[in-house]
mmCIF file of C-alpha atoms in Angstrom:
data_model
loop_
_atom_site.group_PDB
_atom_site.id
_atom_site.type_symbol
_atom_site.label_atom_id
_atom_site.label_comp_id
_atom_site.label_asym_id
_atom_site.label_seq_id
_atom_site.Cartn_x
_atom_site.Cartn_y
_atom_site.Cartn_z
ATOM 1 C CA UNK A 1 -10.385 154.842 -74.569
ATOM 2 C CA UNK A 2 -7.219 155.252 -76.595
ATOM 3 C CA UNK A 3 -5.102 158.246 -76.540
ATOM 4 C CA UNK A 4 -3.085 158.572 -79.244
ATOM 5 C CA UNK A 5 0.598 160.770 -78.489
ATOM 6 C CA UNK A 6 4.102 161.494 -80.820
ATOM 7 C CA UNK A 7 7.311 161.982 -79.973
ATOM 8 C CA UNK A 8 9.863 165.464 -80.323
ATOM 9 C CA UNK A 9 12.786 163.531 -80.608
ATOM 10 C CA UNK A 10 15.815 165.929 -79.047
ATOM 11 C CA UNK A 11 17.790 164.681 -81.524
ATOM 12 C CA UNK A 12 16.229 167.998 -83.433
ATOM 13 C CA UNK A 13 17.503 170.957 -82.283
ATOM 14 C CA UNK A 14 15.152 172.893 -79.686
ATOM 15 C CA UNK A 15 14.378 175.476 -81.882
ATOM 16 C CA UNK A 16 12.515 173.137 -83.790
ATOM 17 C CA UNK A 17 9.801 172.076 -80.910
ATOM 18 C CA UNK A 18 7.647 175.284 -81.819
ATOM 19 C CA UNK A 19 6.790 174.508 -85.003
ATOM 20 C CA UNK A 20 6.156 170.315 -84.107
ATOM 21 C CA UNK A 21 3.979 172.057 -81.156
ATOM 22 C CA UNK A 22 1.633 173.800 -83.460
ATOM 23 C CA UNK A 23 1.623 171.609 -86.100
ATOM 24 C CA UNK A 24 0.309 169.207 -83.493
ATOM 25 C CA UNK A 25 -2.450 171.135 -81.651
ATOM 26 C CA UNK A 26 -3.981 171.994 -85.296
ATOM 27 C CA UNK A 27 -3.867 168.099 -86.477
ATOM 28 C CA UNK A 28 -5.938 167.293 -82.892
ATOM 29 C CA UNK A 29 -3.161 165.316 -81.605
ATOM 30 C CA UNK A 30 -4.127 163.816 -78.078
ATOM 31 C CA UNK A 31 -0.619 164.422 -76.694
ATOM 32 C CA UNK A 32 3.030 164.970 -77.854
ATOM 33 C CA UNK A 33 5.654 163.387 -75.887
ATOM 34 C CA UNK A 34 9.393 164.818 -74.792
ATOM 35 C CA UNK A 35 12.395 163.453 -73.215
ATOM 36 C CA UNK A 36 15.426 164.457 -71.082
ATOM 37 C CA UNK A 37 17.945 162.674 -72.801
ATOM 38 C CA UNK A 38 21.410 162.858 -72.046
ATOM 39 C CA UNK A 39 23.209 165.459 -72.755
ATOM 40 C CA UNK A 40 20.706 166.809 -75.264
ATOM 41 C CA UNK A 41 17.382 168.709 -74.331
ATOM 42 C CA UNK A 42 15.740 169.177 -70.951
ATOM 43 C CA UNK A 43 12.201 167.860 -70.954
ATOM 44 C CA UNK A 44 10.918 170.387 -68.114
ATOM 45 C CA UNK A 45 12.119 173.445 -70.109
ATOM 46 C CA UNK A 46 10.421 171.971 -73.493
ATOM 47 C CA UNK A 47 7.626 170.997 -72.061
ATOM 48 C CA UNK A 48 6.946 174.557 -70.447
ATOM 49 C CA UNK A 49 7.478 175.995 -73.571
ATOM 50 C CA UNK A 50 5.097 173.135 -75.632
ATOM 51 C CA UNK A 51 2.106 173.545 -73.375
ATOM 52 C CA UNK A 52 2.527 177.597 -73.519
ATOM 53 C CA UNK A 53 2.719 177.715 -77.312
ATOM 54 C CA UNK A 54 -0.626 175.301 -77.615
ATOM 55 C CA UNK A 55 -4.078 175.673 -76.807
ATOM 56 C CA UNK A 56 -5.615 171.998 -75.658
ATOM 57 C CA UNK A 57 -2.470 169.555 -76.356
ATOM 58 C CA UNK A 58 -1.383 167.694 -73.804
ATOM 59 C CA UNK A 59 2.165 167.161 -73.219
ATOM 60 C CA UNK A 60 4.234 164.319 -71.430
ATOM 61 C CA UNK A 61 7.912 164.208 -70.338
ATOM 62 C CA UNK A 62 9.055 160.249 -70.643
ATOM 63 C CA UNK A 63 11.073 160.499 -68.669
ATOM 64 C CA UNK A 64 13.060 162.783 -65.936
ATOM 65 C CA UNK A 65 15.958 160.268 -64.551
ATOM 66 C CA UNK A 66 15.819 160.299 -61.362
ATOM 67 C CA UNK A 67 19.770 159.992 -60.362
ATOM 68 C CA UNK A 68 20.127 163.529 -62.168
ATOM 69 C CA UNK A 69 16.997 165.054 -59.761
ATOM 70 C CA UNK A 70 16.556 165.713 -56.310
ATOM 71 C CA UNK A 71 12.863 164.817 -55.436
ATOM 72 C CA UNK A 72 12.189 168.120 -53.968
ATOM 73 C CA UNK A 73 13.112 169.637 -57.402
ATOM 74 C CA UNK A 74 10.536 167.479 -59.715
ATOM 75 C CA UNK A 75 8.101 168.195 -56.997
ATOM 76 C CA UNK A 76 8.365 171.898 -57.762
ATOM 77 C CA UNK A 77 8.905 171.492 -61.405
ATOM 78 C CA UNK A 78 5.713 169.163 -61.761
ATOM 79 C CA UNK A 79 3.384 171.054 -59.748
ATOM 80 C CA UNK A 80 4.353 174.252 -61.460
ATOM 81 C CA UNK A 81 3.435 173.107 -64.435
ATOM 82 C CA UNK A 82 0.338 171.669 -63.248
ATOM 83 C CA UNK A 83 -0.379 174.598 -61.555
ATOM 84 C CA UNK A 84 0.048 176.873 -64.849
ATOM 85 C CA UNK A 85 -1.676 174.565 -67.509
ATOM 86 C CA UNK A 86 -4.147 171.990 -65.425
ATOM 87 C CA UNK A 87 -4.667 169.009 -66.428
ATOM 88 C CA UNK A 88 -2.774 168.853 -69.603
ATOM 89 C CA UNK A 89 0.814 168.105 -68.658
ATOM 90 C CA UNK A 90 1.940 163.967 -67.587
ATOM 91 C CA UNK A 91 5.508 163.685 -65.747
ATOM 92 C CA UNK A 92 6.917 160.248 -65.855
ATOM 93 C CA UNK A 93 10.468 159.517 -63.764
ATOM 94 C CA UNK A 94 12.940 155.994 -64.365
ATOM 95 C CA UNK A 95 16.225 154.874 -63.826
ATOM 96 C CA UNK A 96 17.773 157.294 -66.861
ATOM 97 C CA UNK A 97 19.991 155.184 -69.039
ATOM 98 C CA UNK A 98 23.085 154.086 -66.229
ATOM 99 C CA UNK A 99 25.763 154.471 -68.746
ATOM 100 C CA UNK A 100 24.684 158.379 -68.634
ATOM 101 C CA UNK A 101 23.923 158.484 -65.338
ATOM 102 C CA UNK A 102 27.815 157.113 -64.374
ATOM 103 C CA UNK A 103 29.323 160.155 -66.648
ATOM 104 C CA UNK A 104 27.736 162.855 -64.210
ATOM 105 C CA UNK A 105 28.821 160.789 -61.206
ATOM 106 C CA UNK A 106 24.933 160.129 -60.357
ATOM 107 C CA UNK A 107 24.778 156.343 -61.143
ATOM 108 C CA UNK A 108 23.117 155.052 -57.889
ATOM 109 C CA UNK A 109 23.729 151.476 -56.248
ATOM 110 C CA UNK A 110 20.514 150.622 -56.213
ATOM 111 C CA UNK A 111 18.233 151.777 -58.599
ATOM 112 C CA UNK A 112 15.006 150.227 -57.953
ATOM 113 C CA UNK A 113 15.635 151.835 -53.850
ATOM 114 C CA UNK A 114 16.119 155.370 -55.690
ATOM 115 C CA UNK A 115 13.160 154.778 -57.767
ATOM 116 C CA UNK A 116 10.954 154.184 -54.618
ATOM 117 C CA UNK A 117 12.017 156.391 -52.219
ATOM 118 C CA UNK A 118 11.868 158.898 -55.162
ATOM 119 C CA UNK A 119 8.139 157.676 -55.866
ATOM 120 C CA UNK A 120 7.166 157.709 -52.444
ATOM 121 C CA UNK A 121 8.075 161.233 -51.584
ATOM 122 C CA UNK A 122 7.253 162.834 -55.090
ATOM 123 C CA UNK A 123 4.041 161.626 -54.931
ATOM 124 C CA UNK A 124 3.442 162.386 -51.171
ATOM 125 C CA UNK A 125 4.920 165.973 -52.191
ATOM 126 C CA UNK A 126 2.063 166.585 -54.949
ATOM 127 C CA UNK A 127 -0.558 165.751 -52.763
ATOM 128 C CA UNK A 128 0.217 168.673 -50.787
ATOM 129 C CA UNK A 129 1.830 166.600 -47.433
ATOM 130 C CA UNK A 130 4.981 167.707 -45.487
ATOM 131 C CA UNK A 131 7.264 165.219 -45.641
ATOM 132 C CA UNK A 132 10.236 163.914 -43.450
ATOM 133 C CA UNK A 133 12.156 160.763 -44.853
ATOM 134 C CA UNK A 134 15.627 159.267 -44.235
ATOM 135 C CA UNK A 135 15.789 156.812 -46.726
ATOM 136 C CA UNK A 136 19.052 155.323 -48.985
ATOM 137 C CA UNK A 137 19.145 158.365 -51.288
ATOM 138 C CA UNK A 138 15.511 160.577 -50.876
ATOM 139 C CA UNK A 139 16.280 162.678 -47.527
ATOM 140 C CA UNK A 140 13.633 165.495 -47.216
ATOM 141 C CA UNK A 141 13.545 167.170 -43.288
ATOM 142 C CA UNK A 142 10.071 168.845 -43.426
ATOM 143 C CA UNK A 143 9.497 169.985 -46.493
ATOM 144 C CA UNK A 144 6.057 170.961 -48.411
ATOM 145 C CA UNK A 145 4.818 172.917 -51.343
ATOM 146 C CA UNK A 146 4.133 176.261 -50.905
ATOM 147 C CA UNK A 147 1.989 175.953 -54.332
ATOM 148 C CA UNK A 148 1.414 172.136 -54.461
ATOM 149 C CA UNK A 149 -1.563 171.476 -57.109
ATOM 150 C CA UNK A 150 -4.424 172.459 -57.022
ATOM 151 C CA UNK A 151 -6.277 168.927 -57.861
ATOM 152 C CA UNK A 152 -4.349 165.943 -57.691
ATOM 153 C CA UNK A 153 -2.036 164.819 -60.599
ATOM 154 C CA UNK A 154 -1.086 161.549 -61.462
ATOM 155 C CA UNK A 155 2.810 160.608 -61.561
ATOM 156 C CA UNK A 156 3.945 157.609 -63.998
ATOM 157 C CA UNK A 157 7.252 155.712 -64.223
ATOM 158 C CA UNK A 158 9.133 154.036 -66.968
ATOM 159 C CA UNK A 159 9.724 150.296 -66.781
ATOM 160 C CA UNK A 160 11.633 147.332 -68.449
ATOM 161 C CA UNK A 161 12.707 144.772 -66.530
ATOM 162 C CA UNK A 162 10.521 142.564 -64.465
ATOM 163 C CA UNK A 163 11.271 144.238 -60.707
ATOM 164 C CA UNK A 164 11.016 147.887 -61.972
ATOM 165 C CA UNK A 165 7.704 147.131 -63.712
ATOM 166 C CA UNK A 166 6.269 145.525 -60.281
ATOM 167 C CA UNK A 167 7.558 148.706 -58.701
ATOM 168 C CA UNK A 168 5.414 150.947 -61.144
ATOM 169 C CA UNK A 169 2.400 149.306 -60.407
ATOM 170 C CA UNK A 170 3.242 149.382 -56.656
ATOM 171 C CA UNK A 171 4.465 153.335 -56.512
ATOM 172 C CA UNK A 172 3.453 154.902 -59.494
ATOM 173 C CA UNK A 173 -0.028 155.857 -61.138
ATOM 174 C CA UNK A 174 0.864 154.487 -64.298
ATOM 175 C CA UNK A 175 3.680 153.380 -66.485
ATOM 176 C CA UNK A 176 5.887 154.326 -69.831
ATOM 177 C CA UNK A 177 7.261 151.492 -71.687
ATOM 178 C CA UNK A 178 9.330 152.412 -74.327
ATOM 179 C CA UNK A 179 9.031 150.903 -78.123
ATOM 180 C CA UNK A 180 11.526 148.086 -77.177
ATOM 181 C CA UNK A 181 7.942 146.218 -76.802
ATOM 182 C CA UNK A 182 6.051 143.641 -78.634
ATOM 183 C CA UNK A 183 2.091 143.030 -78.561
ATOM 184 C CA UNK A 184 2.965 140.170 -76.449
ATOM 185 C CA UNK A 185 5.792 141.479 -73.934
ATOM 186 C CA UNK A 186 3.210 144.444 -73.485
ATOM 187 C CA UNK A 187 0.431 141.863 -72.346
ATOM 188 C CA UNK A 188 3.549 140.872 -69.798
ATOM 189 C CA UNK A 189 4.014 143.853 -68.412
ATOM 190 C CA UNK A 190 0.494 144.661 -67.970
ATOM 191 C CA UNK A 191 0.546 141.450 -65.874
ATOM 192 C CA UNK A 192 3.527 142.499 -63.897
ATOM 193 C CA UNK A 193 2.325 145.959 -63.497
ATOM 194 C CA UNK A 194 -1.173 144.726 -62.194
ATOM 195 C CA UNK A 195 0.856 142.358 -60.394
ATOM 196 C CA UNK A 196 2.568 144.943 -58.083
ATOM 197 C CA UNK A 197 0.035 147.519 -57.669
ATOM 198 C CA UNK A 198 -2.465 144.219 -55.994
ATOM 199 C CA UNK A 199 0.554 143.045 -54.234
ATOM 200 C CA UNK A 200 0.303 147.155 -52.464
ATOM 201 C CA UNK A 201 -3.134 146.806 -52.174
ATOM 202 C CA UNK A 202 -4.077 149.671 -54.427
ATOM 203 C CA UNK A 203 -7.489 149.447 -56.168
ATOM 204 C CA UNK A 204 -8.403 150.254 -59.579
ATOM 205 C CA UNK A 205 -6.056 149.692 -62.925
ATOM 206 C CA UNK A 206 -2.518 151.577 -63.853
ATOM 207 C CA UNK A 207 -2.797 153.585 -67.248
ATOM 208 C CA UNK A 208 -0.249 152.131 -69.290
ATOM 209 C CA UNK A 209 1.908 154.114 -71.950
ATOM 210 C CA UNK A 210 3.875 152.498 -74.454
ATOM 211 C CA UNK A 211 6.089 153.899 -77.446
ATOM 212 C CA UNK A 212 6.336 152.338 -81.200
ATOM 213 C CA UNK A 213 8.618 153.117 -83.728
ATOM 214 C CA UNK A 214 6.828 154.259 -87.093
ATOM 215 C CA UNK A 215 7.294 156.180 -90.177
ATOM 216 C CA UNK A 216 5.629 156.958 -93.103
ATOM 217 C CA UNK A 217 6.086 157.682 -96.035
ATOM 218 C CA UNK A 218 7.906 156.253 -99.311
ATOM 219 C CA UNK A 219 11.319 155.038 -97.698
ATOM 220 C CA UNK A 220 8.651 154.171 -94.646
ATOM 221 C CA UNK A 221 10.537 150.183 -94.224
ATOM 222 C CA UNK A 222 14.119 151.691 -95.071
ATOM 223 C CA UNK A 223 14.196 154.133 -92.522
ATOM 224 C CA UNK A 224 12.253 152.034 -89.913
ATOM 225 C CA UNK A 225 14.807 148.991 -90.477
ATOM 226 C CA UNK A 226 17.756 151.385 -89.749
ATOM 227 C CA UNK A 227 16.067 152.781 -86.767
ATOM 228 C CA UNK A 228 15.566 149.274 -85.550
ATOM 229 C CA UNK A 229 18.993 148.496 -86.407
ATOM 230 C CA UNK A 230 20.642 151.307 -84.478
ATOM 231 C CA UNK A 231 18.156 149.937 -81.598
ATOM 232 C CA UNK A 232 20.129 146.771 -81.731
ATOM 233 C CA UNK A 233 19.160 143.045 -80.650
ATOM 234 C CA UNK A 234 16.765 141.032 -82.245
ATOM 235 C CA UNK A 235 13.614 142.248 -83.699
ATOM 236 C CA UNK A 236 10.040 141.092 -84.152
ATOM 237 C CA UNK A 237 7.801 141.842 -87.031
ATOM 238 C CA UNK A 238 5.471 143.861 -84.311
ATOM 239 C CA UNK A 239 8.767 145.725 -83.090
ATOM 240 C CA UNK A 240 7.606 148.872 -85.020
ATOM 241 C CA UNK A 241 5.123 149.882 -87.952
ATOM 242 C CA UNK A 242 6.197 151.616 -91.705
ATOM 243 C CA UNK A 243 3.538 152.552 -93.987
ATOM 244 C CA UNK A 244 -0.085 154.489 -94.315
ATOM 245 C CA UNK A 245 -2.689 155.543 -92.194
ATOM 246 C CA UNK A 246 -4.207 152.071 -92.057
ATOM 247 C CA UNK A 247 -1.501 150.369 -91.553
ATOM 248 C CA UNK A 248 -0.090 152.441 -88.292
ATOM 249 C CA UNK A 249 -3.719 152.454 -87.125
ATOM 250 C CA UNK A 250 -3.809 148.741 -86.941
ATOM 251 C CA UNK A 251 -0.668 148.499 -84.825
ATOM 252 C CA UNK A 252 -1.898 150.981 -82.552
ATOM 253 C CA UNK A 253 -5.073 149.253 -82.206
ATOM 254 C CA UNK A 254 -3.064 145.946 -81.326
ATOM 255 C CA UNK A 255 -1.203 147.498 -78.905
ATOM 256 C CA UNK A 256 -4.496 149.124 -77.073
ATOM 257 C CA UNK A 257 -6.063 145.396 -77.584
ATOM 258 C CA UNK A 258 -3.214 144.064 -75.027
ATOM 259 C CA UNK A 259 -3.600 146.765 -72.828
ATOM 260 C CA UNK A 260 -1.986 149.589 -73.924
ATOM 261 C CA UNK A 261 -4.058 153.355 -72.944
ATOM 262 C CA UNK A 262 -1.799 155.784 -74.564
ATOM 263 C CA UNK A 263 0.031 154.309 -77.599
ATOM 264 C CA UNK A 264 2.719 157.194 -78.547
ATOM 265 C CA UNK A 265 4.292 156.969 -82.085
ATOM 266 C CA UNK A 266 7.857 157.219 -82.162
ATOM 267 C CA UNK A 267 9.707 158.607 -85.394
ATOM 268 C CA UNK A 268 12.957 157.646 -86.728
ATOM 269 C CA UNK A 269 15.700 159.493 -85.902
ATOM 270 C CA UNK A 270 16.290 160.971 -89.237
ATOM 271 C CA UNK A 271 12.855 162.104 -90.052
ATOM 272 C CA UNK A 272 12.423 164.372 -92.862
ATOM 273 C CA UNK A 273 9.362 166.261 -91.764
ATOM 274 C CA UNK A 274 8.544 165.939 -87.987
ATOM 275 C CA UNK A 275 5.752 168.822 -88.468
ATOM 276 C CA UNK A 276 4.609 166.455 -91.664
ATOM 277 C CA UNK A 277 4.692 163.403 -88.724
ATOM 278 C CA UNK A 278 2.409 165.054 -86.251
ATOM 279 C CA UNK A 279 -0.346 165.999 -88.767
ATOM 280 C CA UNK A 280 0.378 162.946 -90.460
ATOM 281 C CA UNK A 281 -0.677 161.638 -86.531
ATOM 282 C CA UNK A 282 -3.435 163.508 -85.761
ATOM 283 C CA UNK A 283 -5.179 163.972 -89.197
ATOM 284 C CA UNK A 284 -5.258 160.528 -90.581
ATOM 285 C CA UNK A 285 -3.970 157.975 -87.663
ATOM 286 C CA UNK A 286 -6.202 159.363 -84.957
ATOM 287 C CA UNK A 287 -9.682 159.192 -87.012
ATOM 288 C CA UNK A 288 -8.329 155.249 -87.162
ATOM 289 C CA UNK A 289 -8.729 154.394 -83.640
ATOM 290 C CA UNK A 290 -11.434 154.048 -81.572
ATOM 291 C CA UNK A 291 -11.565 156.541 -78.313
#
């Protein structure tokens, strides 16, 4: 099955999320996506507010950075929300973009150690266990969830390069790639993913969710080839998708045909009509691709 998600870019200002919320959970979008970018929106906050103002969406944060969070924070956060709206809200945690993370002071030595001891206790945290640890960075003396969830709840991670994507598949339930991704370097990191999780000996197959630019519309390839611009680097043709229903359907059918379970469209920055995007999503995409 395919689930089929948009972004809420916080480059729009918050008070905008309401309206892309209901817009949304009318059109039968699967899931609408936030982020805690730096130094623009929390994604705890909006996504709070995004699964209150809806009725069966489900919402994702991709993703809290970890350097910014102590684990016993997210742990409370996550399970709150589980707790409040089951089963509809997905938490994802990375690196955060280091450039940000060095202007707050929180840029950590070792990433990939903060990622794991993060992943380690977060998880142990939502499955309602007390934990001590004295790692690098995570140090927790005892501590437990008074109101951990009440079923368990699967916690993702955001990947790119080859080690963190082997540590996803080791420490995380599943994985966010962002739409810096090809057909064919997702079919990689569904290799690497699968990769780590046998080298931990965990059973069964990581979900894998992966974001591509697209827009719609009649300056569709204009808009898309500045958004790829402003992305920078070299592109491929499969680096994004401009133009009808059809056309973004087959791209998001590609994408689940190299492994991809939740394909999340990603609008330019400078979309006109992010309400007109969601519908535009869940009304004439979504019918497009098999479940």
């Amino acid at each position: 099955m395919t689930s089929l998600g948009a972004v809420f870019r916080p480059q729009l200002p918050p008070e905008r999320l309401r309206g892309v919320v209901r817009a949304a959970d009318e059109a039968g979008l699967d899931e609408l996506w936030l982020w805690e970018d730096c130094f623009l929106e929390s994604g705890v906050a909006t996504a709070a507010a995004a699964l209150a103002w809806s009725d069966r969406l489900r919402v994702g944060i991709g993703l809290l950075p970890v350097p910014l969070r102590n684990v016993a924070l997210t742990a409370m956060e996550a399970a709150t929300l589980h707790r409040l709206f089951p089963g509809r809200a997905t938490i994802a945690v990375g690196h955060g973009v280091q450039d940000w993370m060095g202007q707050v002071g929180a840029r950590a030595e070792s990433p990939l150690t903060l990622l794991r001891e993060h992943l380690e206790a977060l998880r142990a945290l939502l499955r309602g266990e007390r934990v001590d640890t004295e790692g690098r960075y995570v140090r927790l003396k005892g501590v437990a969830l008074d109101w951990p969830p009440a079923t368990p709840v699967p916690v993702l991670a955001g990947g790119q390069g080859p080690r963190t994507l082997r540590l996803t598949g080791e420490a995380a339930d599943g994985t966010v790639l962002d739409a810096d991704m090809t057909v064919d370097g997702l079919r990689e990191a569904r290799r690497l993913v699968d990769e780590g999780r046998r080298a931990a000996g965990r059973p069964g197959r990581a979900d894998l969710v992966v974001y591509l630019h697209a827009a719609t519309g009649p300056d569709a390839r204009d808009r898309l080839a500045a958004e790829l611009d402003a992305w920078g680097g070299a592109r491929a043709e499969d680096h994004g998708v401009a133009g009808d229903a059809e056309t973004v359907a087959g791209a998001v059918r590609r994408l689940a045909e190299a492994g991809a379970d939740t394909v999340v469209l990603q609008p330019t920055a400078d979309e006109p009509d992010p309400e007109g995007f969601v519908r535009f999503v869940g009304r004439q995409v979504r019918p497009l691709v098999p479940r």
